Coordinates of C-alpha atoms and ligand atoms in Angstrom, one line a residue:
X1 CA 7.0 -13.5 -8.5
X2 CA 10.4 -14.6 -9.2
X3 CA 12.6 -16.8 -7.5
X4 CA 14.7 -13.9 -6.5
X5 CA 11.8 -12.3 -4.5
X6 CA 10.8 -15.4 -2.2
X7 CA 12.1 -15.3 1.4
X8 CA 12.4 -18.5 3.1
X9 CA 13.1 -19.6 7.1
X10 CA 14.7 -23.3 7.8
X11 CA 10.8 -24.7 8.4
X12 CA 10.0 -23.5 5.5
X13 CA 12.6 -24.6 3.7
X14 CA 12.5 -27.9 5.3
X15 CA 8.6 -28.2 4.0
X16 CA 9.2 -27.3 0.4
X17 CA 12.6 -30.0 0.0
X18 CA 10.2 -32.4 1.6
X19 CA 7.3 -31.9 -1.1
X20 CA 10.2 -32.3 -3.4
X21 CA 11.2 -35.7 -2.6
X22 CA 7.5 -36.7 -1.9
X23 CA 7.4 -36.1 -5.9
X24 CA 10.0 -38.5 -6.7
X25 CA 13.1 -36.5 -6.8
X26 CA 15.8 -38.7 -5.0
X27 CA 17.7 -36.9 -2.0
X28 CA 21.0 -38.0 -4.0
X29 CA 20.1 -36.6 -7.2
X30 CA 19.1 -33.5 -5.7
X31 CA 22.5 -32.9 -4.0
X32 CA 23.9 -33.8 -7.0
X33 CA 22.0 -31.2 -9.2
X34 CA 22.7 -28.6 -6.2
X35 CA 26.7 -29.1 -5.8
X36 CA 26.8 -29.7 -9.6
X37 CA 25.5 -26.3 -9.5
X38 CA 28.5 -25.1 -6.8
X39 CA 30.8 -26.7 -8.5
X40 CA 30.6 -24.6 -11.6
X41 CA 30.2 -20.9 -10.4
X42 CA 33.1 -21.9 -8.0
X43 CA 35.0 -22.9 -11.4
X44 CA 34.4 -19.3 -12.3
X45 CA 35.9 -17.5 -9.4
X46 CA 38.7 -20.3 -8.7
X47 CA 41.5 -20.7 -11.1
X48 CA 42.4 -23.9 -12.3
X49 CA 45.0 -25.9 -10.3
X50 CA 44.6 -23.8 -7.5
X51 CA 44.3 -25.3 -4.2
X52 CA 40.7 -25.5 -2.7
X53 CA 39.7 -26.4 1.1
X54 CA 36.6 -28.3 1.9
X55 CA 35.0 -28.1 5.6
X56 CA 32.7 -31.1 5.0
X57 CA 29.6 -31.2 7.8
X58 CA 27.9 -33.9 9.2
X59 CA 24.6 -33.3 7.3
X60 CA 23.7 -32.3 3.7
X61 CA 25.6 -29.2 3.7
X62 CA 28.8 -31.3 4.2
X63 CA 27.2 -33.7 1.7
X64 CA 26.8 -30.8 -0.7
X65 CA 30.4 -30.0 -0.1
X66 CA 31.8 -33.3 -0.5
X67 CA 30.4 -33.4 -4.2
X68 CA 31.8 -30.5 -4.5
X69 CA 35.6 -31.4 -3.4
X70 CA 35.0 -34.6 -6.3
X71 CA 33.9 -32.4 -9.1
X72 CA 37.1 -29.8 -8.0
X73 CA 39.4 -32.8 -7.9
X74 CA 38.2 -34.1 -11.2
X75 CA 39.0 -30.9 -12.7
X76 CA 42.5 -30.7 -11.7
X77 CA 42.0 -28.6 -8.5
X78 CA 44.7 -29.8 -5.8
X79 CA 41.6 -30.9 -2.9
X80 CA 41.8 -31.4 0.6
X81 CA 38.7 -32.3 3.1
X82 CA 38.6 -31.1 6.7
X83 CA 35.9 -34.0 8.3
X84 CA 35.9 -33.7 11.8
X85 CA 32.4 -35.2 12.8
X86 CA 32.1 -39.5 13.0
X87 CA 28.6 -39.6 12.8
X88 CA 27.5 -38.6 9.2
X89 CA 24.4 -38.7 7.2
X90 CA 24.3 -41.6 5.1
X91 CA 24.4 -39.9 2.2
X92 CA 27.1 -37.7 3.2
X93 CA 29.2 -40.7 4.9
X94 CA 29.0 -42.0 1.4
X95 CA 30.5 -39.4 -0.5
X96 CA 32.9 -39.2 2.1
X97 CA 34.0 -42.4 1.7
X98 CA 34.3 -42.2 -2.2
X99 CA 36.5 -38.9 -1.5
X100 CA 38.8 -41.0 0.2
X101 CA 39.2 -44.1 -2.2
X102 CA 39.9 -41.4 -4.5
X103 CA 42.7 -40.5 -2.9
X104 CA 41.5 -36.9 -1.7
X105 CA 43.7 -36.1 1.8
X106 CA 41.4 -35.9 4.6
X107 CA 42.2 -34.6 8.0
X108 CA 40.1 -34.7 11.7
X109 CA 42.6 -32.1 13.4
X110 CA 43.1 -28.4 12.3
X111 CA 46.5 -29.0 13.3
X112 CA 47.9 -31.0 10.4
X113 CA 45.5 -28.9 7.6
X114 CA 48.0 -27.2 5.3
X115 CA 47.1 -23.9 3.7
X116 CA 44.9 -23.5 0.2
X117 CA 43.6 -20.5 -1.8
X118 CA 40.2 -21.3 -0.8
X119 CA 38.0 -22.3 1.6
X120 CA 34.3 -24.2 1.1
X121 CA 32.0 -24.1 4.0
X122 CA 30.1 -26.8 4.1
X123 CA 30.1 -27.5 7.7
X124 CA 26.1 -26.5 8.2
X125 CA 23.2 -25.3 6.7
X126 CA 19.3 -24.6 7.6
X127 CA 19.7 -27.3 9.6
X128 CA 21.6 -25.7 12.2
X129 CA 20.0 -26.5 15.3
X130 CA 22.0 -25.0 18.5
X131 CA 25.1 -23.5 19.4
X132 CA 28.5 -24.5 18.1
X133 CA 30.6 -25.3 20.5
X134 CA 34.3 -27.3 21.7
X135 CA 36.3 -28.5 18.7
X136 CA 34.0 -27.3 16.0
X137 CA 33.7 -23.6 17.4
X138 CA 37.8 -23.8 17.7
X139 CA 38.0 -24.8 13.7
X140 CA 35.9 -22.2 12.6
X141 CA 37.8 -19.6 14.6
X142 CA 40.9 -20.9 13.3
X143 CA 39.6 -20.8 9.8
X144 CA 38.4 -16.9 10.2
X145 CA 41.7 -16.4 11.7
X146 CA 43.5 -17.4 8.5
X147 CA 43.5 -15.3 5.5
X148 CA 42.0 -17.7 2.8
X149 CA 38.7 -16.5 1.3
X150 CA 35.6 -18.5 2.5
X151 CA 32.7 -19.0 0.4
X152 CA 29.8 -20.8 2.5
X153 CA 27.6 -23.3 0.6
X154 CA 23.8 -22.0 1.7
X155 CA 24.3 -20.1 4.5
X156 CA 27.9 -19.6 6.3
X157 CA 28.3 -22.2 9.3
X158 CA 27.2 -20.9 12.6
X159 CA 24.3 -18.1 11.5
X160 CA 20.7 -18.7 12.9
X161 CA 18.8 -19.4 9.2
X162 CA 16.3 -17.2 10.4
X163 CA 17.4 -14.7 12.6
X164 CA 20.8 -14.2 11.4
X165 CA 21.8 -14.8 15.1
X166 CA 25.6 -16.1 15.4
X167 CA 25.3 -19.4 17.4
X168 CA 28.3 -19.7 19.3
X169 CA 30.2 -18.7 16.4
X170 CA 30.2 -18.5 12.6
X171 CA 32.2 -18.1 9.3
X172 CA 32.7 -15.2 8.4
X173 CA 32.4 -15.7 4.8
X174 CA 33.6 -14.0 1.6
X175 CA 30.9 -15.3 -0.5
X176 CA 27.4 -16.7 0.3
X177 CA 26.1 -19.3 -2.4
X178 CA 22.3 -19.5 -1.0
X179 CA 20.6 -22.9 -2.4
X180 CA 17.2 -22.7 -3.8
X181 CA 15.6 -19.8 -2.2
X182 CA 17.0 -16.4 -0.2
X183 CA 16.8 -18.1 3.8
X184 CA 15.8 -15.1 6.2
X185 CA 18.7 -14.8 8.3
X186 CA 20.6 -13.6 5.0
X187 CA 18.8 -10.3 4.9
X188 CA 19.0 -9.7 8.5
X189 CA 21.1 -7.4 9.7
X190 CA 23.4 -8.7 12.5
X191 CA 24.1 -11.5 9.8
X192 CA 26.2 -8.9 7.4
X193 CA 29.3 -9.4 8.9
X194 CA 29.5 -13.2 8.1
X195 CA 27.7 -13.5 4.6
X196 CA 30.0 -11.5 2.3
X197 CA 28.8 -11.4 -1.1
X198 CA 25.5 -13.4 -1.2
X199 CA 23.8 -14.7 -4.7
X200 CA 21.4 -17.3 -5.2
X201 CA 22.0 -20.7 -6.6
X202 CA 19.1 -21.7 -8.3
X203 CA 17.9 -25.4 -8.7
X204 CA 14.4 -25.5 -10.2
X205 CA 12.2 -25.2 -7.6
X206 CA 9.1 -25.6 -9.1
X207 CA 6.4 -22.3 -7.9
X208 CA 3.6 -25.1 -7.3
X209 CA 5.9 -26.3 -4.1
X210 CA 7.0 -22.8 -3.4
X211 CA 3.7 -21.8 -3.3
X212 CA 2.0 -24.6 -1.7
X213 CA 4.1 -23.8 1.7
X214 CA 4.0 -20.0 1.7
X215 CA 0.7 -19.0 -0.3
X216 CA -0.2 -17.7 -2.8
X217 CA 0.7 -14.1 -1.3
X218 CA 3.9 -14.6 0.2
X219 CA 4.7 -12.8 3.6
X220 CA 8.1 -12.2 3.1
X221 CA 9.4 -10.5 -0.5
X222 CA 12.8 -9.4 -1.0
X223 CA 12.8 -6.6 -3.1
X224 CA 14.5 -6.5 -6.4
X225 CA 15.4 -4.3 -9.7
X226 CA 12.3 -5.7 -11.1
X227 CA 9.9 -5.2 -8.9
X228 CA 11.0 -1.7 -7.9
X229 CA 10.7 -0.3 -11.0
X230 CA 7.8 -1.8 -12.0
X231 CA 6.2 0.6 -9.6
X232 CA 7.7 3.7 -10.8
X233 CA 5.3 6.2 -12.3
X234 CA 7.0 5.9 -15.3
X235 CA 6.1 6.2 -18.0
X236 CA 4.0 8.7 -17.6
X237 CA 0.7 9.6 -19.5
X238 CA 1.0 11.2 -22.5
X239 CA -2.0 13.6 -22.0
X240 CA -1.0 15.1 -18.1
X241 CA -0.8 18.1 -16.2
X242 CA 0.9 19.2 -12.9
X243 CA -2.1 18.3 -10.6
X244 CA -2.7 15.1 -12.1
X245 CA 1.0 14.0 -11.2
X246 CA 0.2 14.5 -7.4
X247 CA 0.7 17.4 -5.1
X248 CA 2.5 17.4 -2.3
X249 CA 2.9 18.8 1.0
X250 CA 6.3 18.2 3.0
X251 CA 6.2 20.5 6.6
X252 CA 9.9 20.3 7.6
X253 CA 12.9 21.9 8.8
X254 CA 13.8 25.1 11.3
X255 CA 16.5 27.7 11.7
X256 CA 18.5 25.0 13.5
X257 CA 17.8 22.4 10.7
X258 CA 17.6 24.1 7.4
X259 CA 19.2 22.1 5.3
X260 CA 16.8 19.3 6.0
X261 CA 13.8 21.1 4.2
X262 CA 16.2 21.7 1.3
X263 CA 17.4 17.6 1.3
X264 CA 13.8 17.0 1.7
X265 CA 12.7 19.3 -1.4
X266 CA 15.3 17.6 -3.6
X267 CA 14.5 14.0 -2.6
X268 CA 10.6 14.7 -3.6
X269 CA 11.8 16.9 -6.6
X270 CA 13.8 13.7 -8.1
X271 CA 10.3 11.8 -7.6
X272 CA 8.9 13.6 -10.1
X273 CA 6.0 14.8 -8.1
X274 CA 3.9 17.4 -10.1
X275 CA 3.2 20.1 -7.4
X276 CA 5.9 20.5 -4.6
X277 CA 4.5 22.8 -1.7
X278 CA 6.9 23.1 1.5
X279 CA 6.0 24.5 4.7
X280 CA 9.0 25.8 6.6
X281 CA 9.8 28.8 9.3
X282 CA 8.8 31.9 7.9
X283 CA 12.5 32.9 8.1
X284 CA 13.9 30.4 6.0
X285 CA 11.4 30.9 2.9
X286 CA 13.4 32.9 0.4
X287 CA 16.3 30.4 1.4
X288 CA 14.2 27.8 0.3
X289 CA 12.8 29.5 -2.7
X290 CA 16.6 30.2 -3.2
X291 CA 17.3 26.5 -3.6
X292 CA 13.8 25.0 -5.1
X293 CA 12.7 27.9 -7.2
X294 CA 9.5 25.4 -8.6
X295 CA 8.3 24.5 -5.1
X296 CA 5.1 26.6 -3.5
X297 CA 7.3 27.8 -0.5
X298 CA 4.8 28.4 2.3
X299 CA 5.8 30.5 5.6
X300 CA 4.5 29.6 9.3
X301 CA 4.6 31.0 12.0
X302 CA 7.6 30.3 14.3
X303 CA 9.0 29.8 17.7
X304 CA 11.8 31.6 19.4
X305 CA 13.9 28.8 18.1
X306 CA 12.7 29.2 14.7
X307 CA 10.4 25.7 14.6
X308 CA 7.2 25.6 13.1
X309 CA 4.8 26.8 15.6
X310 CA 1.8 26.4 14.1
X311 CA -0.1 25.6 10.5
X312 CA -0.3 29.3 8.7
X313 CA -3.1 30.8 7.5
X314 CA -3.1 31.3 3.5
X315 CA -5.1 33.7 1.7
X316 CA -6.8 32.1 -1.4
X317 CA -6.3 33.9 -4.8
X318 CA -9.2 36.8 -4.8
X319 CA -10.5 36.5 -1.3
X320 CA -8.8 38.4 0.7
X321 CA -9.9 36.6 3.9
X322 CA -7.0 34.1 5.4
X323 CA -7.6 30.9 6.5
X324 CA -6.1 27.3 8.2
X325 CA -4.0 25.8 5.3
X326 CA -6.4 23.1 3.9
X327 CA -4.2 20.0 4.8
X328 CA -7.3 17.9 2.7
X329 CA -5.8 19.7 -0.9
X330 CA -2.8 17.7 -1.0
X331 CA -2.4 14.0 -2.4
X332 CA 0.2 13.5 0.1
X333 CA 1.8 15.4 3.0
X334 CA 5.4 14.4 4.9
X335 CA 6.4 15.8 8.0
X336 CA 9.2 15.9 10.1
X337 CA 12.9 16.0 8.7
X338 CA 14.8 19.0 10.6
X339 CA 11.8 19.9 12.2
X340 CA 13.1 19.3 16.0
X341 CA 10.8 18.9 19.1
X342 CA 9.5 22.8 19.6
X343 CA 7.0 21.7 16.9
X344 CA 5.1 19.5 19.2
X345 CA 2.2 20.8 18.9
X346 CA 1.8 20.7 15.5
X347 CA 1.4 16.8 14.9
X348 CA -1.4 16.0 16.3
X349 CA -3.0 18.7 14.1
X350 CA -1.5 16.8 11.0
X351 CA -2.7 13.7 11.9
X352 CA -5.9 14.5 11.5
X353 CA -5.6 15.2 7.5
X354 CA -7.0 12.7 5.6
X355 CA -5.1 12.1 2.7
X356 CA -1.8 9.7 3.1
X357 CA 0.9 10.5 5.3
X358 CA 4.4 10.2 6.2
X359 CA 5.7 10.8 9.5
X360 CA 9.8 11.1 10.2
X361 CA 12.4 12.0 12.3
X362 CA 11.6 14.8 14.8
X363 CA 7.8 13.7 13.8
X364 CA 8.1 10.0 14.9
X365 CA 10.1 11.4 18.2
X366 CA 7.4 14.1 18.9
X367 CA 4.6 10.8 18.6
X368 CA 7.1 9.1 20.7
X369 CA 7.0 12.1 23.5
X370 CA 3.2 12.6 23.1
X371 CA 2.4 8.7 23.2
X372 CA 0.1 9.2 20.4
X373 CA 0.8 6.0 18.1
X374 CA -2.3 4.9 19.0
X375 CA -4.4 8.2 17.2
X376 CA -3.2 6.9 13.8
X377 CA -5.3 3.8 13.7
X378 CA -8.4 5.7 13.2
X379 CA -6.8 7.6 10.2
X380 CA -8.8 7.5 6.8
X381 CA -6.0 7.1 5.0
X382 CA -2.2 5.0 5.3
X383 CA 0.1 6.2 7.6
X384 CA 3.5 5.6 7.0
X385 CA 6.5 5.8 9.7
X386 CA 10.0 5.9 8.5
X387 CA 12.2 5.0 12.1
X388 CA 15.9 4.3 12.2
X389 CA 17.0 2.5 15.2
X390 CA 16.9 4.7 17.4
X391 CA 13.5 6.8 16.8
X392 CA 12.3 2.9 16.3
X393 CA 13.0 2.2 19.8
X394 CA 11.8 5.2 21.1
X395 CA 8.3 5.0 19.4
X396 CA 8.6 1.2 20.2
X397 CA 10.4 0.5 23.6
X398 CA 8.5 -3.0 24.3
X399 CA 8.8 -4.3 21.1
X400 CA 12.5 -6.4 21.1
X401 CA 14.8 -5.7 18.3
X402 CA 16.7 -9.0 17.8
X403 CA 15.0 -10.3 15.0
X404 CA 14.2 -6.8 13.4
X405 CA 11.7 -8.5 10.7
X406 CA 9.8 -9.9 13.5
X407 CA 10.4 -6.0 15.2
X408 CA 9.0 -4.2 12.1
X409 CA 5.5 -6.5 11.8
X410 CA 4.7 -5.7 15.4
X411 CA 5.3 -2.5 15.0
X412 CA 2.9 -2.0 12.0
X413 CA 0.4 -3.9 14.0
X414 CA 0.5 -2.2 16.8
X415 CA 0.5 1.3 14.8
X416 CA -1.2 0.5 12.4
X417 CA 0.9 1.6 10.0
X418 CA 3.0 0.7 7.4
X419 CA 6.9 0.7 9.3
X420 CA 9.5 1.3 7.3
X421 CA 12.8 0.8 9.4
X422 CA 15.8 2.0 8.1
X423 CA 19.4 0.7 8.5
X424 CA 22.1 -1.8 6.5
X425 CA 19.1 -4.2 5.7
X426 CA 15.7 -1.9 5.2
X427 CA 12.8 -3.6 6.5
X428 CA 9.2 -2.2 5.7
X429 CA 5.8 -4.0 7.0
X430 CA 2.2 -3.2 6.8
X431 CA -0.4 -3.5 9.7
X432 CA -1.1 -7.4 7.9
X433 CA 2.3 -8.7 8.3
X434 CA 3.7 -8.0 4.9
X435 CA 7.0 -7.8 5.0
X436 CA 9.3 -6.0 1.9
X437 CA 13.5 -6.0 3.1
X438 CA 15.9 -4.3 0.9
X439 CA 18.8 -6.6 0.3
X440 CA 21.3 -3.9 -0.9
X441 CA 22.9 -1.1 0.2
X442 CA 26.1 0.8 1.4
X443 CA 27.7 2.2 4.6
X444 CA 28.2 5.1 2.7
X445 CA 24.1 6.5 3.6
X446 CA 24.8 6.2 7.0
X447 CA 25.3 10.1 7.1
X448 CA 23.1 13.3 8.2
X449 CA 20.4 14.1 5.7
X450 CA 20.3 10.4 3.9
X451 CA 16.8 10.3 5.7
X452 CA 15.4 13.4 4.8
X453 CA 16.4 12.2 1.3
X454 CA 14.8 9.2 1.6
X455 CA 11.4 11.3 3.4
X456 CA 11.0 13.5 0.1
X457 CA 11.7 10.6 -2.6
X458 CA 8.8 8.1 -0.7
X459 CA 6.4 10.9 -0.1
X460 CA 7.2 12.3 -3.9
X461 CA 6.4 9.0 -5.3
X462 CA 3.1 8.5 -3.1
X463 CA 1.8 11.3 -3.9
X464 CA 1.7 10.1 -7.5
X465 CA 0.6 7.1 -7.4
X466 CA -2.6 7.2 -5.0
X467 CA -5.5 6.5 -6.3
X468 CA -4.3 4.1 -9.0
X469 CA -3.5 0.5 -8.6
X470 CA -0.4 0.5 -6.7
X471 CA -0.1 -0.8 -3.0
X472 CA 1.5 1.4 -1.1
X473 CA 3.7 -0.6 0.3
X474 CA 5.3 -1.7 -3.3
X475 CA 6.0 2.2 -3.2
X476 CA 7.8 2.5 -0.3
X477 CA 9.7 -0.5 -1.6
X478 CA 10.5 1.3 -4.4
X479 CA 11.7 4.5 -2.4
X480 CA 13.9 2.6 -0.5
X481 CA 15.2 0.2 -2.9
X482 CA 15.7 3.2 -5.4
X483 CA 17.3 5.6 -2.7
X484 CA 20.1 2.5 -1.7
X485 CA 21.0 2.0 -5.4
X486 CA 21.9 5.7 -5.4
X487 CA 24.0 5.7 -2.8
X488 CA 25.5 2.4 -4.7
X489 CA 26.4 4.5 -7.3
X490 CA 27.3 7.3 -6.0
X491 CA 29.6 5.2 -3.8
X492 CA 31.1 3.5 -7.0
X493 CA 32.0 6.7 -8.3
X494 CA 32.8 9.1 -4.9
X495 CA 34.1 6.5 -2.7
X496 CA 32.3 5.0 0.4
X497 CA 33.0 8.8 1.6
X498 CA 31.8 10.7 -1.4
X499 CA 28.3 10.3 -0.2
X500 CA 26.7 13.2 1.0
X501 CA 23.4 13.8 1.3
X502 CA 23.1 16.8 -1.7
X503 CA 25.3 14.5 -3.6
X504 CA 22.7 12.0 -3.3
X505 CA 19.9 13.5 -4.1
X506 CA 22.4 14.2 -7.5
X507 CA 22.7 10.2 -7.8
X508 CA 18.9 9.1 -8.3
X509 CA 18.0 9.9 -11.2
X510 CA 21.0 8.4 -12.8
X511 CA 19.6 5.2 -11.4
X512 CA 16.8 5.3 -13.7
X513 CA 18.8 6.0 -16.4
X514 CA 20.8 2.9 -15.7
Ligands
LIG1 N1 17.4 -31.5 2.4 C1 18.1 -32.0 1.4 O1 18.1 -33.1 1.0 C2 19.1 -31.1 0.7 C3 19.7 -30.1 1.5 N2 20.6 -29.4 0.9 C4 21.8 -29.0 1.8 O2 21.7 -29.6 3.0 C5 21.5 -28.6 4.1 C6 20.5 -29.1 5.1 O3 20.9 -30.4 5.4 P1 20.7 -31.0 6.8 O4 21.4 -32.3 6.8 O5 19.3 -30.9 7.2 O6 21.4 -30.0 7.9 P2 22.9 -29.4 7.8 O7 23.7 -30.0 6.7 O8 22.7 -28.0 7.9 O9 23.6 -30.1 9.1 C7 23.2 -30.0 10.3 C8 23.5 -31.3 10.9 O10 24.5 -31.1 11.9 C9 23.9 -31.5 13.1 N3 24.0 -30.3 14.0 C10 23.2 -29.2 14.0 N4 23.6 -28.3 14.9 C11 24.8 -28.7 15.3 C12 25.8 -28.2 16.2 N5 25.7 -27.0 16.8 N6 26.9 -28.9 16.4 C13 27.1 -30.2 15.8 N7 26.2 -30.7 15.0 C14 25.1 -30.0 14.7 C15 22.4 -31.8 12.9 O11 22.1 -33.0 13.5 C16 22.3 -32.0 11.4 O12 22.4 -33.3 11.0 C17 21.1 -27.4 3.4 O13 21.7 -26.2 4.0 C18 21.8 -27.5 2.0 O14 23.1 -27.2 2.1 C19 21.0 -29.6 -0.5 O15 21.5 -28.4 -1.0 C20 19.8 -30.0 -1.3 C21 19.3 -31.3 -0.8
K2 K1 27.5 -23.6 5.3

């Protein structure tokens, strides 16, 4: 693993600094290393000259910062120090004090700070322990008020380090300089609003401490470029054929929601899945044919709505007799984009298949209605749920949503299968705990069909990979992290608004060319 990939809360955090300094590293040489660190990315976004605020803490971030504001004013940056706190760190109160006998203005009130081009957060880090309140809270909503850019050293001032939680208030920061390792409250969702542009700061932590406080296996990975495409099926065997590169199954879509089969087919077609079979309405074959001429299109019957109502019969090459669809020929089977609730009594007939499977949208809402979650435990194979918020808290009503990394590993647990919700910050767990969160992505997927996008790509790439090495949670790591970086770049090149969902499905494989 790479130091990107490690996910860290406060206690953790805490532990692995701790083994540091047991090993001989002083505290003050470390802080030096660390704002040394600062100090020159800052040099690379701040122009020389310009004039640079520090919001110096009582603790070690405010220590970190105070380094900082030396190194600035030693290069010729016009410095001033916002201190407001009287009991400081030792450490910290000494860097203080050298501040000063420099000659760097200090000021206690917000009232007499004069304006800068930038603002350094230093005010608190992981060890944030309650709510900020009085004086404190009134500075940090002054200094959101004002139009500087704010770039927080570690986390910004006022976020839970785990949760993400605003306590009492926070920064709301333009950049996020995280020291050492990602802290969880980063890559949780209610903290987007306050950390900006994050990127890690990286001080040589050695993997034998990082390691020896969260295992050899770490809970928590963050997913990255690396490890996403690590688990593409790519490249593929030289000597293959169309079987051999999976076959799957995807039952999906209804008069009302055509277009979902059709976002679904392309999603799994981009996977490069070898055999593509999609079950829809009878009515709506040729239109699917029309628009995935390589897919087996396969009619069922339907309701007087135009769902799905049952599994169809086939007839099989010579014999003439017809008979249930054989959900056991398929590597992999996905259910439930545009299907809508008239279908209902067609999952628990695909849960018993035996072979992986992927349950979404109207799916996960018909499990909901049927209280069924707990008839997937007993499945042969992984079961994989694909919720956004709200079909997450309708298959999950106990489970509370505040700390949705916490949500998503109860919710595998309880299920028994692997969870992947969906939203700004992706967070996928298996039944074990495991935890994968996708750090990237873009406002502009938060439109009708993303999903079904999303549904086809995972189940696409599952279906090739089973039977091989591959967990299957790395996979749906993959799907998602490879699904956000199209709408990246579609976004890049369409505008936030440019992102439909066919226009998406246009946008993945240009990520692997990247
Ligand atoms: N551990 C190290 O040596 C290094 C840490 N790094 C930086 O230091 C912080 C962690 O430092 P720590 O002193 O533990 O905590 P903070 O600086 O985050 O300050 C918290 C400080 O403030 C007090 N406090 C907590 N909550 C409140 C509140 N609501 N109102 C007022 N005061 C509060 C609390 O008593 C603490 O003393 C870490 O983030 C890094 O930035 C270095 O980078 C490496 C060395
Ligand atoms: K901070």
């Amino acid at each position: 693993m790479t130091k990107e990939q490690f996910v860290v809360t406060a206690a953790q955090m805490r532990d692995i600094e701790t083994r540091i300094f047991a090993a001989g590293m002083p505290v003050a040489a470390l802080m030096e290393k660390v704002a040394g660190l600062i100090s020159q990315r800052l040099q690379a976004i701040i122009s020389p000259g310009q004039c640079v605020g520090i919001l110096a803490g009582p603790g070690h971030n405010g220590g970190d910062a105070l380094v900082v504001a030396r190194e600035l004013h030693f290069r010729g940056y016009q410095v001033w120090i916002y201190q407001p706190f009287s009991q400081l760190k030792e450490l910290t109160s000494q860097h203080f004090q050298y501040a000063q006998n420099l000659g760097i203005t200090c000021y206690q009130e917000i009232s007499q700070i004069p304006n800068c081009d930038f603002l350094i957060d230093g005010l608190f880090g992981f060890g944030l322990e309650r709510k900020i309140t009085d004086s404190i809270a009134t500075a940090i909503n002054y200094f959101n008020s004002k139009n500087q850019p704010i770039i927080s050293i570690d986390i910004p001032s006022g976020l839970h380090t785990d949760t993400g939680e605003v306590l009492g208030t926070a920064i709301q920061a333009n950049y996020t300089f995280c020291l050492g390792l990602w802290k969880q409250g980063l890559l949780q969702e209610q903290a987007l609003p306050y950390v900006g542009k994050a990127e890690l700061i990286d001080f040589d932590i050695s993997l034998a401490d990082i390691h020896a406080v969260l295992g050899n296996n770490p809970q928590i990975k963050r997913i990255t470029k690396t490890t996403a495409l690590s688990t593409l099926p790519l490249p593929r065997p030289l000597i293959t054929h169309k079987y051999k590169q999976g076959h799957l199954l995807l039952i999906c879509g209804s008069k009302r929601y055509a277009g979902g089969a059709i976002l679904t087919g392309l999603g799994a077609r981009a996977s490069g899945v070898g055999m593509l079979s999609i079950a829809v309405p009878e009515s709506l074959k040729m239109l699917l044919v029309s628009h995935l001429p390589e897919a087996l299109i396969i009619g069922c019957p339907e309701t007087e709505t135009g769902a799905i109502a049952n599994l169809p019969f086939v007839g099989c090459g010579s014999d003439s007799e017809m008979h249930l669809i054989d959900l056991n020929s398929f590597t992999t089977i996905a259910c439930g984009p545009g299907l809508t609730k008239d279908s209902i009594s067609l999952i628990p007939e695909i849960i018993k298949c035996e072979c992986p499977l992927i349950l979404d949208a109207d799916a996960l809402n018909i499990l909901a209605q049927l209280g069924t979650i707990p008839t997937l435990k007993p499945r042969k194979s992984a079961t994989v749920l694909t919720p956004h918020t709200g079909e997450f808290q309708r298959l999950f009503p106990n489970i509370s949503y505040t700390n949705r990394i916490k949500a998503v590993q109860i919710a595998a647990q309880e299920s028994g299968a692997v969870v992947l919700l969906k939203g700004a910050r992706t967070a996928i767990s298996n039944p074990q705990g495991g935890v994968w969160i996708n750090p990237e992505s873009t406002p502009a997927l938060a439109r009708g069909g993303s999903g079904d996008v999303l549904t086809g790509l995972l189940s696409g790439l599952l279906a090739q990979i089973i039977n091989k090495e591959t967990v299957i949670e790395d996979i749906v790591a993959t799907a998602t992290w490879w699904h956000s970086q199209a709408g990246i770049l579609a976004a890049e090149t369409r505008t936030e608004l440019g992102v439909d969902a066919f226009t998406l499905t246009q946008y993945l494989l240009p990520v692997l060319k990247r």
